[in-house]
Amino acid sequence: MVRALITLCLTICALATPVVAETKANTLFGAKADGSNQPPHAIGTYAKGCGAGLVQLPETGPTWQAMRLSRNRNWGHPEMISFLERLSAQAATQPGWKGLYIGDISQPRGGPMVSGHQSHQIGLDADIWMLPPKRLNLSRKDRENLSSISVRSKDQTAVNGNFTAAHIEIIKAAALDPAVDRIFVTPPVKIEMCKTATRKDKKWLQKVRPLYGHHYHFHVRLKCPDGSRLCQTQKPTVAELSKNGDGCDETLNWWVTDYLNPPKVAAPAKPAKPAPKKRGARDYTMDDLPKQCAKVLAAQ
Ligand SMILES: [Zn+2]
């Protein structure tokens, strides 16, 4: 009798709790066409969070155009939108630059994305094209088809002829902006900037950080804005990094030496156990994000 009951329960219980694969956070955030009607707030970290009250960068402005409009990733914290307006006005003073072509910022409510970036989740990251804008009247279609240019040599150790003094001035202007936390560039760009830097450039130069990729665009990351209590700044902070100087050192050189050609090490005697697969932004469910992100998703 007891056994029969247990069997019955096992059957019913199994039926009553169907296994439902939990929807990924990137699917939920990727489906939102508009920002949330909430006060602006960057929530969580650059690579694990979301954005309340994000606003859309106008597709075309006096000194910029947003690119790849079909992605609907021209949304950012209002601080980011003002920063892009400021920087593009400065860029427009450079010879041959009408302003800036702006790549991905964030989705309308931030969050993880179905393709591309690990970061760009809280409305405080923006990719800016290395291509100098010759015109600011590109059509929607042009903006899907036009490509940026690479400023890196084929062997990845230096900049190429596409990189100019104007690029340096624009990246420097971004680094000098008090709202900016750090800027990611291909390592050869930082090497080039170190060559021309003087003592007084030390302070802002640490904000320019070498990173793989980033030769078709540079990536600007803003500090957590005042009032965004739930926004967590990146560690180590640039202030902490600056204790070791401006970053024009061996750690920079590593990117164009050992990083590209890792020194050979003796093979381990036993094959090492494969490391468990690291979970990335595309694996996150809502449980991985700060709990306030559920409210951002549900808001009007
Ligand atoms: Zn980026």
mmCIF file of C-alpha atoms and ligand atoms in Angstrom:
data_model
loop_
_atom_site.group_PDB
_atom_site.id
_atom_site.type_symbol
_atom_site.label_atom_id
_atom_site.label_comp_id
_atom_site.label_asym_id
_atom_site.label_seq_id
_atom_site.Cartn_x
_atom_site.Cartn_y
_atom_site.Cartn_z
ATOM 1 C CA MET A 1 0.000 0.000 0.000
ATOM 2 C CA VAL A 2 2.720 2.421 1.028
ATOM 3 C CA ARG A 3 4.740 1.464 -1.992
ATOM 4 C CA ALA A 4 1.714 2.046 -4.236
ATOM 5 C CA LEU A 5 1.219 5.487 -2.711
ATOM 6 C CA ILE A 6 4.868 6.385 -3.216
ATOM 7 C CA THR A 7 4.710 5.246 -6.838
ATOM 8 C CA LEU A 8 1.526 7.256 -7.359
ATOM 9 C CA CYS A 9 3.070 10.341 -5.776
ATOM 10 C CA LEU A 10 6.237 10.005 -7.856
ATOM 11 C CA THR A 11 4.128 9.921 -11.005
ATOM 12 C CA ILE A 12 1.858 12.824 -10.036
ATOM 13 C CA CYS A 13 4.645 14.898 -8.534
ATOM 14 C CA ALA A 14 6.730 14.480 -11.664
ATOM 15 C CA LEU A 15 3.764 15.609 -13.747
ATOM 16 C CA ALA A 16 3.047 18.522 -11.432
ATOM 17 C CA THR A 17 6.577 19.939 -11.669
ATOM 18 C CA PRO A 18 7.446 20.026 -15.330
ATOM 19 C CA VAL A 19 11.048 20.939 -16.044
ATOM 20 C CA VAL A 20 11.033 24.389 -17.609
ATOM 21 C CA ALA A 21 14.291 25.789 -18.874
ATOM 22 C CA GLU A 22 14.680 29.187 -17.256
ATOM 23 C CA THR A 23 14.620 32.007 -19.769
ATOM 24 C CA LYS A 24 17.999 33.641 -20.162
ATOM 25 C CA ALA A 25 18.310 37.257 -19.061
ATOM 26 C CA ASN A 26 19.696 38.278 -22.469
ATOM 27 C CA THR A 27 16.522 37.036 -24.204
ATOM 28 C CA LEU A 28 14.345 39.048 -21.797
ATOM 29 C CA PHE A 29 16.388 42.260 -22.046
ATOM 30 C CA GLY A 30 16.948 41.836 -25.782
ATOM 31 C CA ALA A 31 13.173 41.808 -26.347
ATOM 32 C CA LYS A 32 12.624 45.289 -24.869
ATOM 33 C CA ALA A 33 12.204 47.968 -27.509
ATOM 34 C CA ASP A 34 12.084 50.963 -25.144
ATOM 35 C CA GLY A 35 13.667 52.238 -21.964
ATOM 36 C CA SER A 36 11.939 51.924 -18.598
ATOM 37 C CA ASN A 37 9.896 54.819 -17.302
ATOM 38 C CA GLN A 38 11.990 55.195 -14.147
ATOM 39 C CA PRO A 39 14.549 57.664 -12.812
ATOM 40 C CA PRO A 40 17.961 56.985 -14.403
ATOM 41 C CA HIS A 41 19.965 54.443 -12.469
ATOM 42 C CA ALA A 42 22.920 52.244 -13.384
ATOM 43 C CA ILE A 43 22.410 48.978 -11.493
ATOM 44 C CA GLY A 44 25.103 46.381 -10.774
ATOM 45 C CA THR A 45 28.426 46.044 -12.569
ATOM 46 C CA TYR A 46 29.387 46.851 -16.157
ATOM 47 C CA ALA A 47 29.279 43.123 -16.982
ATOM 48 C CA LYS A 48 26.383 42.046 -14.721
ATOM 49 C CA GLY A 49 23.563 44.519 -14.367
ATOM 50 C CA CYS A 50 20.960 46.634 -16.098
ATOM 51 C CA GLY A 51 19.922 50.240 -16.530
ATOM 52 C CA ALA A 52 16.767 52.013 -15.359
ATOM 53 C CA GLY A 53 15.587 55.131 -17.164
ATOM 54 C CA LEU A 54 18.114 54.868 -19.988
ATOM 55 C CA VAL A 55 17.641 57.331 -22.842
ATOM 56 C CA GLN A 56 18.262 57.000 -26.538
ATOM 57 C CA LEU A 57 21.145 58.810 -28.199
ATOM 58 C CA PRO A 58 19.488 60.706 -31.072
ATOM 59 C CA GLU A 59 20.325 58.799 -34.280
ATOM 60 C CA THR A 60 21.965 61.903 -35.743
ATOM 61 C CA GLY A 61 23.186 64.996 -33.923
ATOM 62 C CA PRO A 62 25.214 68.074 -34.885
ATOM 63 C CA THR A 63 28.487 66.171 -34.354
ATOM 64 C CA TRP A 64 27.611 62.463 -34.360
ATOM 65 C CA GLN A 65 25.737 59.597 -35.946
ATOM 66 C CA ALA A 66 24.728 56.388 -34.190
ATOM 67 C CA MET A 67 25.698 53.335 -36.247
ATOM 68 C CA ARG A 68 24.021 49.911 -36.770
ATOM 69 C CA LEU A 69 20.601 51.245 -35.766
ATOM 70 C CA SER A 70 19.016 47.817 -36.323
ATOM 71 C CA ARG A 71 20.676 46.621 -33.129
ATOM 72 C CA ASN A 72 18.809 49.218 -31.024
ATOM 73 C CA ARG A 73 21.819 49.615 -28.771
ATOM 74 C CA ASN A 74 22.024 53.409 -28.809
ATOM 75 C CA TRP A 75 20.618 53.693 -25.282
ATOM 76 C CA GLY A 76 22.588 54.974 -22.323
ATOM 77 C CA HIS A 77 22.499 56.626 -18.941
ATOM 78 C CA PRO A 78 21.820 60.366 -19.445
ATOM 79 C CA GLU A 79 25.401 61.002 -18.236
ATOM 80 C CA MET A 80 26.661 58.880 -21.132
ATOM 81 C CA ILE A 81 24.513 60.698 -23.664
ATOM 82 C CA SER A 82 25.829 64.095 -22.467
ATOM 83 C CA PHE A 83 29.382 62.781 -22.511
ATOM 84 C CA LEU A 84 29.037 61.600 -26.130
ATOM 85 C CA GLU A 85 27.634 64.990 -27.114
ATOM 86 C CA ARG A 86 30.619 66.722 -25.443
ATOM 87 C CA LEU A 87 33.274 64.433 -26.861
ATOM 88 C CA SER A 88 31.866 64.485 -30.381
ATOM 89 C CA ALA A 89 31.866 68.314 -30.334
ATOM 90 C CA GLN A 90 35.563 68.178 -29.433
ATOM 91 C CA ALA A 91 36.219 65.571 -32.125
ATOM 92 C CA ALA A 92 34.633 67.878 -34.682
ATOM 93 C CA THR A 93 37.447 70.384 -34.086
ATOM 94 C CA GLN A 94 39.991 67.867 -35.427
ATOM 95 C CA PRO A 95 40.984 68.130 -39.086
ATOM 96 C CA GLY A 96 39.079 65.588 -41.198
ATOM 97 C CA TRP A 97 36.616 64.735 -38.428
ATOM 98 C CA LYS A 98 33.023 65.947 -38.646
ATOM 99 C CA GLY A 99 32.417 64.430 -35.207
ATOM 100 C CA LEU A 100 32.073 60.784 -34.135
ATOM 101 C CA TYR A 101 30.460 57.602 -35.353
ATOM 102 C CA ILE A 102 29.056 55.940 -32.243
ATOM 103 C CA GLY A 103 28.763 52.158 -32.056
ATOM 104 C CA ASP A 104 27.040 50.118 -29.357
ATOM 105 C CA ILE A 105 26.129 51.718 -26.043
ATOM 106 C CA SER A 106 23.466 49.571 -24.325
ATOM 107 C CA GLN A 107 20.094 47.987 -24.991
ATOM 108 C CA PRO A 108 17.036 50.064 -23.975
ATOM 109 C CA ARG A 109 17.122 48.602 -20.464
ATOM 110 C CA GLY A 110 20.743 47.477 -20.508
ATOM 111 C CA GLY A 111 21.310 43.898 -19.355
ATOM 112 C CA PRO A 112 23.169 41.043 -21.039
ATOM 113 C CA MET A 113 22.993 40.824 -24.837
ATOM 114 C CA VAL A 114 22.294 37.902 -27.153
ATOM 115 C CA SER A 115 25.398 38.728 -29.206
ATOM 116 C CA GLY A 116 28.639 40.581 -28.695
ATOM 117 C CA HIS A 117 29.745 42.290 -25.512
ATOM 118 C CA GLN A 118 30.128 40.919 -22.009
ATOM 119 C CA SER A 119 29.898 44.454 -20.625
ATOM 120 C CA HIS A 120 27.796 47.415 -21.902
ATOM 121 C CA GLN A 121 25.067 46.307 -19.441
ATOM 122 C CA ILE A 122 24.399 49.421 -17.346
ATOM 123 C CA GLY A 123 24.353 52.257 -19.874
ATOM 124 C CA LEU A 124 27.855 53.481 -19.036
ATOM 125 C CA ASP A 125 29.927 51.848 -21.817
ATOM 126 C CA ALA A 126 30.144 53.105 -25.399
ATOM 127 C CA ASP A 127 32.120 52.026 -28.450
ATOM 128 C CA ILE A 128 33.413 54.825 -30.664
ATOM 129 C CA TRP A 129 34.560 54.094 -34.188
ATOM 130 C CA MET A 130 38.151 54.734 -35.244
ATOM 131 C CA LEU A 131 36.838 55.799 -38.656
ATOM 132 C CA PRO A 132 36.917 59.620 -38.959
ATOM 133 C CA PRO A 133 33.406 60.712 -40.019
ATOM 134 C CA LYS A 134 33.665 62.540 -43.333
ATOM 135 C CA ARG A 135 29.907 63.156 -43.372
ATOM 136 C CA LEU A 136 27.017 63.018 -40.945
ATOM 137 C CA ASN A 137 24.217 62.355 -43.391
ATOM 138 C CA LEU A 138 24.575 58.566 -43.650
ATOM 139 C CA SER A 139 21.269 56.809 -44.293
ATOM 140 C CA ARG A 140 20.029 53.938 -42.115
ATOM 141 C CA LYS A 141 21.260 51.553 -44.776
ATOM 142 C CA ASP A 142 24.686 53.214 -44.980
ATOM 143 C CA ARG A 143 24.986 52.787 -41.255
ATOM 144 C CA GLU A 144 24.404 49.048 -41.542
ATOM 145 C CA ASN A 145 26.883 48.594 -44.375
ATOM 146 C CA LEU A 146 29.732 50.968 -43.676
ATOM 147 C CA SER A 147 32.663 49.457 -41.767
ATOM 148 C CA SER A 148 35.078 51.111 -39.402
ATOM 149 C CA ILE A 149 38.832 50.990 -40.004
ATOM 150 C CA SER A 150 41.501 49.158 -38.062
ATOM 151 C CA VAL A 151 44.354 51.228 -36.667
ATOM 152 C CA ARG A 152 46.522 48.187 -35.909
ATOM 153 C CA SER A 153 49.315 46.649 -38.006
ATOM 154 C CA LYS A 154 48.872 43.116 -39.373
ATOM 155 C CA ASP A 155 51.356 41.657 -36.882
ATOM 156 C CA GLN A 156 49.405 43.409 -34.095
ATOM 157 C CA THR A 157 52.488 45.013 -32.535
ATOM 158 C CA ALA A 158 52.090 48.600 -33.752
ATOM 159 C CA VAL A 159 49.613 51.100 -35.096
ATOM 160 C CA ASN A 160 49.215 51.382 -38.859
ATOM 161 C CA GLY A 161 48.880 54.397 -41.146
ATOM 162 C CA ASN A 162 45.215 54.849 -40.269
ATOM 163 C CA PHE A 163 46.168 56.033 -36.796
ATOM 164 C CA THR A 164 46.660 59.782 -36.608
ATOM 165 C CA ALA A 165 47.399 62.625 -34.206
ATOM 166 C CA ALA A 166 43.663 63.359 -34.249
ATOM 167 C CA HIS A 167 42.950 59.922 -32.738
ATOM 168 C CA ILE A 168 45.384 60.746 -29.933
ATOM 169 C CA GLU A 169 43.705 64.103 -29.300
ATOM 170 C CA ILE A 170 40.230 62.577 -29.166
ATOM 171 C CA ILE A 171 41.226 59.720 -26.854
ATOM 172 C CA LYS A 172 43.098 62.220 -24.675
ATOM 173 C CA ALA A 173 40.033 64.488 -24.525
ATOM 174 C CA ALA A 174 37.972 61.492 -23.406
ATOM 175 C CA ALA A 175 40.518 60.578 -20.726
ATOM 176 C CA LEU A 176 40.572 64.157 -19.414
ATOM 177 C CA ASP A 177 36.776 64.178 -19.034
ATOM 178 C CA PRO A 178 35.972 63.860 -15.312
ATOM 179 C CA ALA A 179 33.014 61.545 -16.031
ATOM 180 C CA VAL A 180 35.278 58.931 -17.616
ATOM 181 C CA ASP A 181 36.531 56.000 -15.579
ATOM 182 C CA ARG A 182 38.670 54.281 -18.247
ATOM 183 C CA ILE A 183 39.086 53.768 -21.980
ATOM 184 C CA PHE A 184 39.964 50.466 -23.640
ATOM 185 C CA VAL A 185 42.195 50.588 -26.714
ATOM 186 C CA THR A 186 44.238 48.101 -28.710
ATOM 187 C CA PRO A 187 47.665 47.903 -26.992
ATOM 188 C CA PRO A 188 49.572 49.510 -29.928
ATOM 189 C CA VAL A 189 47.463 52.671 -29.478
ATOM 190 C CA LYS A 190 48.555 53.028 -25.875
ATOM 191 C CA ILE A 191 52.169 52.317 -26.882
ATOM 192 C CA GLU A 192 51.927 55.123 -29.426
ATOM 193 C CA MET A 193 50.408 57.479 -26.861
ATOM 194 C CA CYS A 194 53.153 56.649 -24.360
ATOM 195 C CA LYS A 195 55.782 57.638 -26.950
ATOM 196 C CA THR A 196 54.522 61.211 -27.168
ATOM 197 C CA ALA A 197 53.438 61.596 -23.533
ATOM 198 C CA THR A 198 55.205 63.987 -21.195
ATOM 199 C CA ARG A 199 55.285 64.084 -17.392
ATOM 200 C CA LYS A 200 52.110 66.095 -17.162
ATOM 201 C CA ASP A 201 50.222 63.466 -19.158
ATOM 202 C CA LYS A 202 50.803 60.825 -16.493
ATOM 203 C CA LYS A 203 47.612 61.520 -14.617
ATOM 204 C CA TRP A 204 45.164 60.750 -17.386
ATOM 205 C CA LEU A 205 47.243 58.190 -19.284
ATOM 206 C CA GLN A 206 46.506 55.410 -16.806
ATOM 207 C CA LYS A 207 42.849 55.772 -17.796
ATOM 208 C CA VAL A 208 43.795 54.556 -21.273
ATOM 209 C CA ARG A 209 43.898 50.785 -20.805
ATOM 210 C CA PRO A 210 45.351 48.239 -23.272
ATOM 211 C CA LEU A 211 43.036 45.364 -24.170
ATOM 212 C CA TYR A 212 42.808 42.746 -26.942
ATOM 213 C CA GLY A 213 40.511 43.762 -29.807
ATOM 214 C CA HIS A 214 39.613 47.442 -29.782
ATOM 215 C CA HIS A 215 41.435 48.295 -33.000
ATOM 216 C CA TYR A 216 38.250 49.198 -34.953
ATOM 217 C CA HIS A 217 36.834 51.185 -32.059
ATOM 218 C CA PHE A 218 37.793 52.463 -28.652
ATOM 219 C CA HIS A 219 35.583 51.784 -25.684
ATOM 220 C CA VAL A 220 34.766 54.474 -23.132
ATOM 221 C CA ARG A 221 33.548 53.499 -19.667
ATOM 222 C CA LEU A 222 32.084 56.126 -17.371
ATOM 223 C CA LYS A 223 32.289 56.227 -13.596
ATOM 224 C CA CYS A 224 29.195 55.371 -11.577
ATOM 225 C CA PRO A 225 27.136 58.586 -11.694
ATOM 226 C CA ASP A 226 26.248 60.372 -8.465
ATOM 227 C CA GLY A 227 23.052 58.909 -7.091
ATOM 228 C CA SER A 228 23.484 55.480 -8.703
ATOM 229 C CA ARG A 229 23.814 53.740 -5.329
ATOM 230 C CA LEU A 230 23.536 50.291 -6.841
ATOM 231 C CA CYS A 231 26.277 50.875 -9.426
ATOM 232 C CA GLN A 232 29.572 49.169 -8.636
ATOM 233 C CA THR A 233 32.798 50.593 -9.943
ATOM 234 C CA GLN A 234 35.422 48.369 -11.572
ATOM 235 C CA LYS A 235 38.280 47.010 -9.436
ATOM 236 C CA PRO A 236 41.148 47.714 -9.385
ATOM 237 C CA THR A 237 40.174 51.345 -9.716
ATOM 238 C CA VAL A 238 42.201 53.615 -11.961
ATOM 239 C CA ALA A 239 43.380 55.440 -8.804
ATOM 240 C CA GLU A 240 44.784 52.133 -7.503
ATOM 241 C CA LEU A 241 46.384 51.363 -10.858
ATOM 242 C CA SER A 242 47.929 54.839 -10.963
ATOM 243 C CA LYS A 243 50.053 54.008 -7.910
ATOM 244 C CA ASN A 244 52.186 52.023 -10.361
ATOM 245 C CA GLY A 245 52.573 54.950 -12.754
ATOM 246 C CA ASP A 246 50.923 55.642 -16.075
ATOM 247 C CA GLY A 247 50.954 52.083 -17.413
ATOM 248 C CA CYS A 248 53.665 52.825 -20.022
ATOM 249 C CA ASP A 249 55.750 49.911 -18.785
ATOM 250 C CA GLU A 250 56.472 46.183 -19.058
ATOM 251 C CA THR A 251 52.814 45.326 -18.478
ATOM 252 C CA LEU A 252 52.031 47.237 -21.659
ATOM 253 C CA ASN A 253 54.886 45.673 -23.594
ATOM 254 C CA TRP A 254 53.590 42.220 -22.602
ATOM 255 C CA TRP A 255 50.612 42.723 -24.936
ATOM 256 C CA VAL A 256 52.837 42.924 -28.003
ATOM 257 C CA THR A 257 55.332 40.247 -26.906
ATOM 258 C CA ASP A 258 54.362 37.324 -24.654
ATOM 259 C CA TYR A 259 50.643 37.804 -25.180
ATOM 260 C CA LEU A 260 51.047 37.362 -28.936
ATOM 261 C CA ASN A 261 53.763 34.684 -28.689
ATOM 262 C CA PRO A 262 53.389 32.891 -25.368
ATOM 263 C CA PRO A 263 56.713 31.439 -24.193
ATOM 264 C CA LYS A 264 56.752 27.655 -24.491
ATOM 265 C CA VAL A 265 56.331 25.823 -21.201
ATOM 266 C CA ALA A 266 57.033 22.135 -20.621
ATOM 267 C CA ALA A 267 53.889 20.034 -21.045
ATOM 268 C CA PRO A 268 52.480 18.779 -17.747
ATOM 269 C CA ALA A 269 53.124 15.059 -17.074
ATOM 270 C CA LYS A 270 49.401 14.308 -16.693
ATOM 271 C CA PRO A 271 46.792 15.934 -18.868
ATOM 272 C CA ALA A 272 45.231 18.602 -16.707
ATOM 273 C CA LYS A 273 41.520 18.317 -16.000
ATOM 274 C CA PRO A 274 39.629 20.606 -18.329
ATOM 275 C CA ALA A 275 38.645 23.693 -16.385
ATOM 276 C CA PRO A 276 34.895 23.998 -15.806
ATOM 277 C CA LYS A 277 33.322 26.196 -18.451
ATOM 278 C CA LYS A 278 33.139 29.756 -17.196
ATOM 279 C CA ARG A 279 29.673 31.230 -17.231
ATOM 280 C CA GLY A 280 29.433 34.360 -19.305
ATOM 281 C CA ALA A 281 26.869 37.112 -19.735
ATOM 282 C CA ARG A 282 24.932 34.968 -22.226
ATOM 283 C CA ASP A 283 24.368 32.272 -19.574
ATOM 284 C CA TYR A 284 22.884 34.598 -16.966
ATOM 285 C CA THR A 285 19.349 34.156 -15.748
ATOM 286 C CA MET A 286 17.519 36.880 -13.825
ATOM 287 C CA ASP A 287 18.823 35.292 -10.613
ATOM 288 C CA ASP A 288 22.359 36.249 -11.590
ATOM 289 C CA LEU A 289 21.510 39.950 -11.906
ATOM 290 C CA PRO A 290 20.814 42.412 -9.079
ATOM 291 C CA LYS A 291 17.216 41.882 -7.960
ATOM 292 C CA GLN A 292 16.251 45.441 -8.962
ATOM 293 C CA CYS A 293 16.744 44.382 -12.599
ATOM 294 C CA ALA A 294 13.485 42.434 -12.454
ATOM 295 C CA LYS A 295 11.735 45.761 -11.702
ATOM 296 C CA VAL A 296 13.511 47.441 -14.604
ATOM 297 C CA LEU A 297 12.311 44.682 -16.885
ATOM 298 C CA ALA A 298 8.722 44.878 -15.588
ATOM 299 C CA ALA A 299 8.451 48.698 -15.588
ATOM 300 C CA GLN A 300 6.370 50.599 -18.140
HETATM 301 ZN ZN ZN B 1 32.876 47.976 -26.103
#
